[in-house]
Amino acid sequence: MTSAPALTDGFHLFLDALKLNGINTIYGLPGIPITDLTRMAQAEGLRMISFRHEANAGNAASIAGFLNGAKGVPGVCLTVSAPGFLNGLVALANATTNCWPMILISGSSEREIVDLQQGDYEEMDQLAIAKPLCKAAFRVLHAEDIGVGVARAIRAAVSGRPGGVYLDLPAKLFAQTMDAAEGKNSLIKVVDPVPRQLPAPESVQRDLNLLKGAKKPLIILGKGAAYAQADADVRALVEKSGIPYLPMSMAKGILPDTHEQSAAAARSFVLPEADVVMLIGARLNWLLSHGKGKTWGGKDHKAWGGQKFIQVDISPTEMDSNVRIDAPLVGDIGSCVSALLAGMGNNWAKPPVEWTGAIAERKNKNIGKMAETLAKDPAPMNFHSALNVVRDIVKAHPDAMLVNEGANALDFTRSIVDMYQPRKRLDVGTWGVMGIGMGFAVAAAVESGQPVIAIEGDSAFGFSGMEVETICRYNLPVCVVIFNNNGVYRGTDKNLSGGADVAPTVFVKDSRYEKLMEAFGGVGVYAATTAELRRGMEEAIRSRKPTLINAIIDETAGTESGRITSLNPAAALKK
Ligand SMILES: Cc1ncc(C[n+]2csc(CCOP(=O)(O)OP(=O)(O)O)c2C)c(N)n1
Ligand SMILES: [Mg+2]
């Protein structure tokens, strides 16, 4: 008697394809048609982290992609059809904007019903909707194509300039069966998912020539430099060249922020003064005032400041996006930086001391002023006094991951809290999007195993706050610190009509956020003083218990939009 051939199905082929490519964690939320898939993922040894809202699962997958993408492993978010898919889209678009490799995988309804618009359960043409928001979008209709679909999604996400990818899996795919051996054979283990892209030797030489002639050179490190995980070479380039550098927010810690070549405390001096600027994995977008205007010493808001630019980026079309790039260097950051290092040889002349000395003078003055401010301990706490505590805690625990969102709560943390290791600071990124907090915190804990500190504006926290249950459920070592100033930017606005509603930026005063964490078995701390905040954070890190500290901040302390007040459209008409 011959036994029937062993069969496999769409569920298992999909999970096997992920595992084959080193994807061991899925961030998602179950429901039709992927409920069984989430169960089977667990049964097959994958870690299935189940969230309360897909946007948070998507953000978790995005930051997993940031942390692991250079090793060829994208983050994966799994959602149900139409509404679940739409909930995941903000994260997909944000991942693409930030160049983070994340694959949003959504179940979808019956193709023939969706395409004839006959009103299926959760009917939506998801592929068409995802396309403009990501780098690539694919749909798999047949079990034997799952291997190719997953391979293409991985390659699109992690190769070249990384980004978001959408993968559409219609409900009918999962139960399709095929011969197990043929199924296994149809899967693809992606070979060299992040191929090196070597820069042209003449481009390297052009860069070095320009750099050599500079009197006031400056290096700007972007989060692309952090993403690339070429930490030792990036550090060596900065140190061998002796050139002062500025780290963008998520590039903090590639070199410790206390490094003597850091010009962060003299930013407003070095940008307009520099003559040659080398961008490494940083884009000249709004975060760098588009490389022109008054920030760069231009005479008006659009005028070029006279700098020559060297840009190291994996994408050739990034060049000249805002101003002329005199010396483009296209390739992966690791290969470019090591080529530059090799080309510099052993006798590279450090920049003139007039330049480095002038920076040091500004920097020391500003650091001195900041130290005075940080030493004050007013009641109630303000952003500075509370962040002085956070700064000490991060210094004592440089391995800890720091998640950060808000307006004032973001801007002050970025400038006050020094980072000592790469890829520890995870924040709102290119868009300044609120809502990344708890998703990032969950993934940071899951992916690194390190304690996580999340510094959250009270408004920012609200976008993902329900995930404190997720943090408790998986017992993650996350310490959420809410900078509670009773509102968006401040708690002091008045209703201009004099009516009974509070102003649009104001929340319930003295909200007891710490009780949210207690509701799910975590530790809640009410901190009205710096001593209470310090004790709460130290204990959270020591115990690794899910903790939420409600840090009471002076409600008058913030400014509108934090540091970007100038981007607010001002009324031309005064009533
Ligand atoms: C998705 C999204 N919605 C709205 C905003 C606009 N926004 C920018 S910062 C912010 C919240 C600022 O308040 P909070 O987090 O309490 O920080 P604070 O300045 O009070 O410290 C909001 C709503 C945004 N950036 N992203
Ligand atoms: Mg606030």
mmCIF file of N, CA, C and O in Angstrom, residues 445-476:
data_model
loop_
_atom_site.group_PDB
_atom_site.id
_atom_site.type_symbol
_atom_site.label_atom_id
_atom_site.label_comp_id
_atom_site.label_asym_id
_atom_site.label_seq_id
_atom_site.Cartn_x
_atom_site.Cartn_y
_atom_site.Cartn_z
ATOM 1 N N ALA A 445 12.499 46.492 23.582
ATOM 2 C CA ALA A 445 12.726 45.500 24.641
ATOM 3 C C ALA A 445 12.861 44.104 24.046
ATOM 4 O O ALA A 445 13.762 43.347 24.410
ATOM 5 N N VAL A 446 11.960 43.767 23.127
ATOM 6 C CA VAL A 446 11.965 42.421 22.535
ATOM 7 C C VAL A 446 13.265 42.179 21.740
ATOM 8 O O VAL A 446 13.882 41.124 21.855
ATOM 9 N N GLU A 447 13.664 43.153 20.951
ATOM 10 C CA GLU A 447 14.807 42.943 20.057
ATOM 11 C C GLU A 447 16.147 43.034 20.780
ATOM 12 O O GLU A 447 17.105 42.370 20.381
ATOM 13 N N SER A 448 16.229 43.874 21.830
ATOM 14 C CA SER A 448 17.541 44.095 22.461
ATOM 15 C C SER A 448 17.702 43.344 23.772
ATOM 16 O O SER A 448 18.822 43.089 24.206
ATOM 17 N N GLY A 449 16.593 43.030 24.446
ATOM 18 C CA GLY A 449 16.692 42.424 25.772
ATOM 19 C C GLY A 449 17.150 43.405 26.844
ATOM 20 O O GLY A 449 17.269 43.057 28.011
ATOM 21 N N GLN A 450 17.396 44.651 26.454
ATOM 22 C CA GLN A 450 17.877 45.661 27.393
ATOM 23 C C GLN A 450 16.694 46.402 28.024
ATOM 24 O O GLN A 450 15.600 46.416 27.462
ATOM 25 N N PRO A 451 16.911 47.051 29.167
ATOM 26 C CA PRO A 451 15.853 47.899 29.708
ATOM 27 C C PRO A 451 15.540 49.056 28.749
ATOM 28 O O PRO A 451 16.425 49.519 28.029
ATOM 29 N N VAL A 452 14.280 49.466 28.732
ATOM 30 C CA VAL A 452 13.843 50.546 27.855
ATOM 31 C C VAL A 452 13.300 51.681 28.710
ATOM 32 O O VAL A 452 12.532 51.447 29.647
ATOM 33 N N ILE A 453 13.727 52.901 28.392
ATOM 34 C CA ILE A 453 13.178 54.093 29.044
ATOM 35 C C ILE A 453 12.429 54.856 27.958
ATOM 36 O O ILE A 453 12.996 55.153 26.912
ATOM 37 N N ALA A 454 11.144 55.133 28.182
ATOM 38 C CA ALA A 454 10.376 55.884 27.180
ATOM 39 C C ALA A 454 9.999 57.232 27.781
ATOM 40 O O ALA A 454 9.215 57.301 28.729
ATOM 41 N N ILE A 455 10.596 58.302 27.248
ATOM 42 C CA ILE A 455 10.273 59.655 27.722
ATOM 43 C C ILE A 455 9.179 60.202 26.816
ATOM 44 O O ILE A 455 9.393 60.448 25.634
ATOM 45 N N GLU A 456 8.001 60.397 27.409
ATOM 46 C CA GLU A 456 6.792 60.676 26.639
ATOM 47 C C GLU A 456 6.128 61.972 27.076
ATOM 48 O O GLU A 456 5.855 62.158 28.270
ATOM 49 N N GLY A 457 5.815 62.854 26.129
ATOM 50 C CA GLY A 457 4.901 63.933 26.443
ATOM 51 C C GLY A 457 3.544 63.329 26.802
ATOM 52 O O GLY A 457 3.227 62.216 26.355
ATOM 53 N N ASP A 458 2.758 64.023 27.612
ATOM 54 C CA ASP A 458 1.462 63.439 28.007
ATOM 55 C C ASP A 458 0.543 63.296 26.806
ATOM 56 O O ASP A 458 -0.219 62.328 26.706
ATOM 57 N N SER A 459 0.624 64.226 25.856
ATOM 58 C CA SER A 459 -0.167 64.075 24.629
ATOM 59 C C SER A 459 0.370 62.905 23.800
ATOM 60 O O SER A 459 -0.380 62.013 23.391
ATOM 61 N N ALA A 460 1.666 62.884 23.596
ATOM 62 C CA ALA A 460 2.290 61.830 22.783
ATOM 63 C C ALA A 460 1.902 60.444 23.297
ATOM 64 O O ALA A 460 1.526 59.556 22.527
ATOM 65 N N PHE A 461 1.965 60.275 24.612
ATOM 66 C CA PHE A 461 1.669 58.970 25.220
ATOM 67 C C PHE A 461 0.256 58.497 24.866
ATOM 68 O O PHE A 461 0.012 57.314 24.625
ATOM 69 N N GLY A 462 -0.666 59.455 24.822
ATOM 70 C CA GLY A 462 -2.067 59.099 24.581
ATOM 71 C C GLY A 462 -2.308 58.355 23.282
ATOM 72 O O GLY A 462 -3.249 57.573 23.159
ATOM 73 N N PHE A 463 -1.425 58.552 22.292
ATOM 74 C CA PHE A 463 -1.623 57.924 20.986
ATOM 75 C C PHE A 463 -1.433 56.399 21.038
ATOM 76 O O PHE A 463 -1.945 55.690 20.172
ATOM 77 N N SER A 464 -0.655 55.915 21.995
ATOM 78 C CA SER A 464 -0.403 54.467 22.046
ATOM 79 C C SER A 464 -0.507 53.909 23.460
ATOM 80 O O SER A 464 -0.068 52.792 23.732
ATOM 81 N N GLY A 465 -1.127 54.680 24.354
ATOM 82 C CA GLY A 465 -1.111 54.362 25.786
ATOM 83 C C GLY A 465 -1.665 52.999 26.161
ATOM 84 O O GLY A 465 -1.217 52.376 27.124
ATOM 85 N N MET A 466 -2.644 52.508 25.391
ATOM 86 C CA MET A 466 -3.259 51.229 25.758
ATOM 87 C C MET A 466 -2.273 50.065 25.690
ATOM 88 O O MET A 466 -2.510 49.008 26.281
ATOM 89 N N GLU A 467 -1.160 50.282 25.003
ATOM 90 C CA GLU A 467 -0.172 49.194 24.900
ATOM 91 C C GLU A 467 0.575 48.967 26.211
ATOM 92 O O GLU A 467 1.416 48.064 26.280
ATOM 93 N N VAL A 468 0.291 49.738 27.267
ATOM 94 C CA VAL A 468 0.897 49.376 28.559
ATOM 95 C C VAL A 468 0.404 47.988 28.965
ATOM 96 O O VAL A 468 1.116 47.243 29.633
ATOM 97 N N GLU A 469 -0.790 47.620 28.511
ATOM 98 C CA GLU A 469 -1.260 46.241 28.774
ATOM 99 C C GLU A 469 -0.345 45.240 28.065
ATOM 100 O O GLU A 469 0.017 44.201 28.626
ATOM 101 N N THR A 470 0.034 45.547 26.826
ATOM 102 C CA THR A 470 0.942 44.668 26.073
ATOM 103 C C THR A 470 2.286 44.548 26.801
ATOM 104 O O THR A 470 2.848 43.451 26.917
ATOM 105 N N ILE A 471 2.770 45.672 27.299
ATOM 106 C CA ILE A 471 4.052 45.685 28.027
ATOM 107 C C ILE A 471 3.950 44.788 29.257
ATOM 108 O O ILE A 471 4.861 43.996 29.538
ATOM 109 N N CYS A 472 2.814 44.866 29.965
ATOM 110 C CA CYS A 472 2.620 44.005 31.152
ATOM 111 C C CYS A 472 2.439 42.545 30.738
ATOM 112 O O CYS A 472 2.980 41.637 31.367
ATOM 113 N N ARG A 473 1.687 42.312 29.671
ATOM 114 C CA ARG A 473 1.394 40.936 29.238
ATOM 115 C C ARG A 473 2.671 40.176 28.910
ATOM 116 O O ARG A 473 2.813 39.004 29.222
ATOM 117 N N TYR A 474 3.607 40.860 28.254
ATOM 118 C CA TYR A 474 4.868 40.189 27.906
ATOM 119 C C TYR A 474 5.953 40.459 28.957
ATOM 120 O O TYR A 474 7.111 40.090 28.766
ATOM 121 N N ASN A 475 5.546 41.135 30.037
ATOM 122 C CA ASN A 475 6.464 41.421 31.157
ATOM 123 C C ASN A 475 7.777 42.028 30.670
ATOM 124 O O ASN A 475 8.865 41.526 30.962
ATOM 125 N N LEU A 476 7.674 43.112 29.928
ATOM 126 C CA LEU A 476 8.852 43.722 29.317
ATOM 127 C C LEU A 476 9.471 44.764 30.256
ATOM 128 O O LEU A 476 8.753 45.476 30.964
#
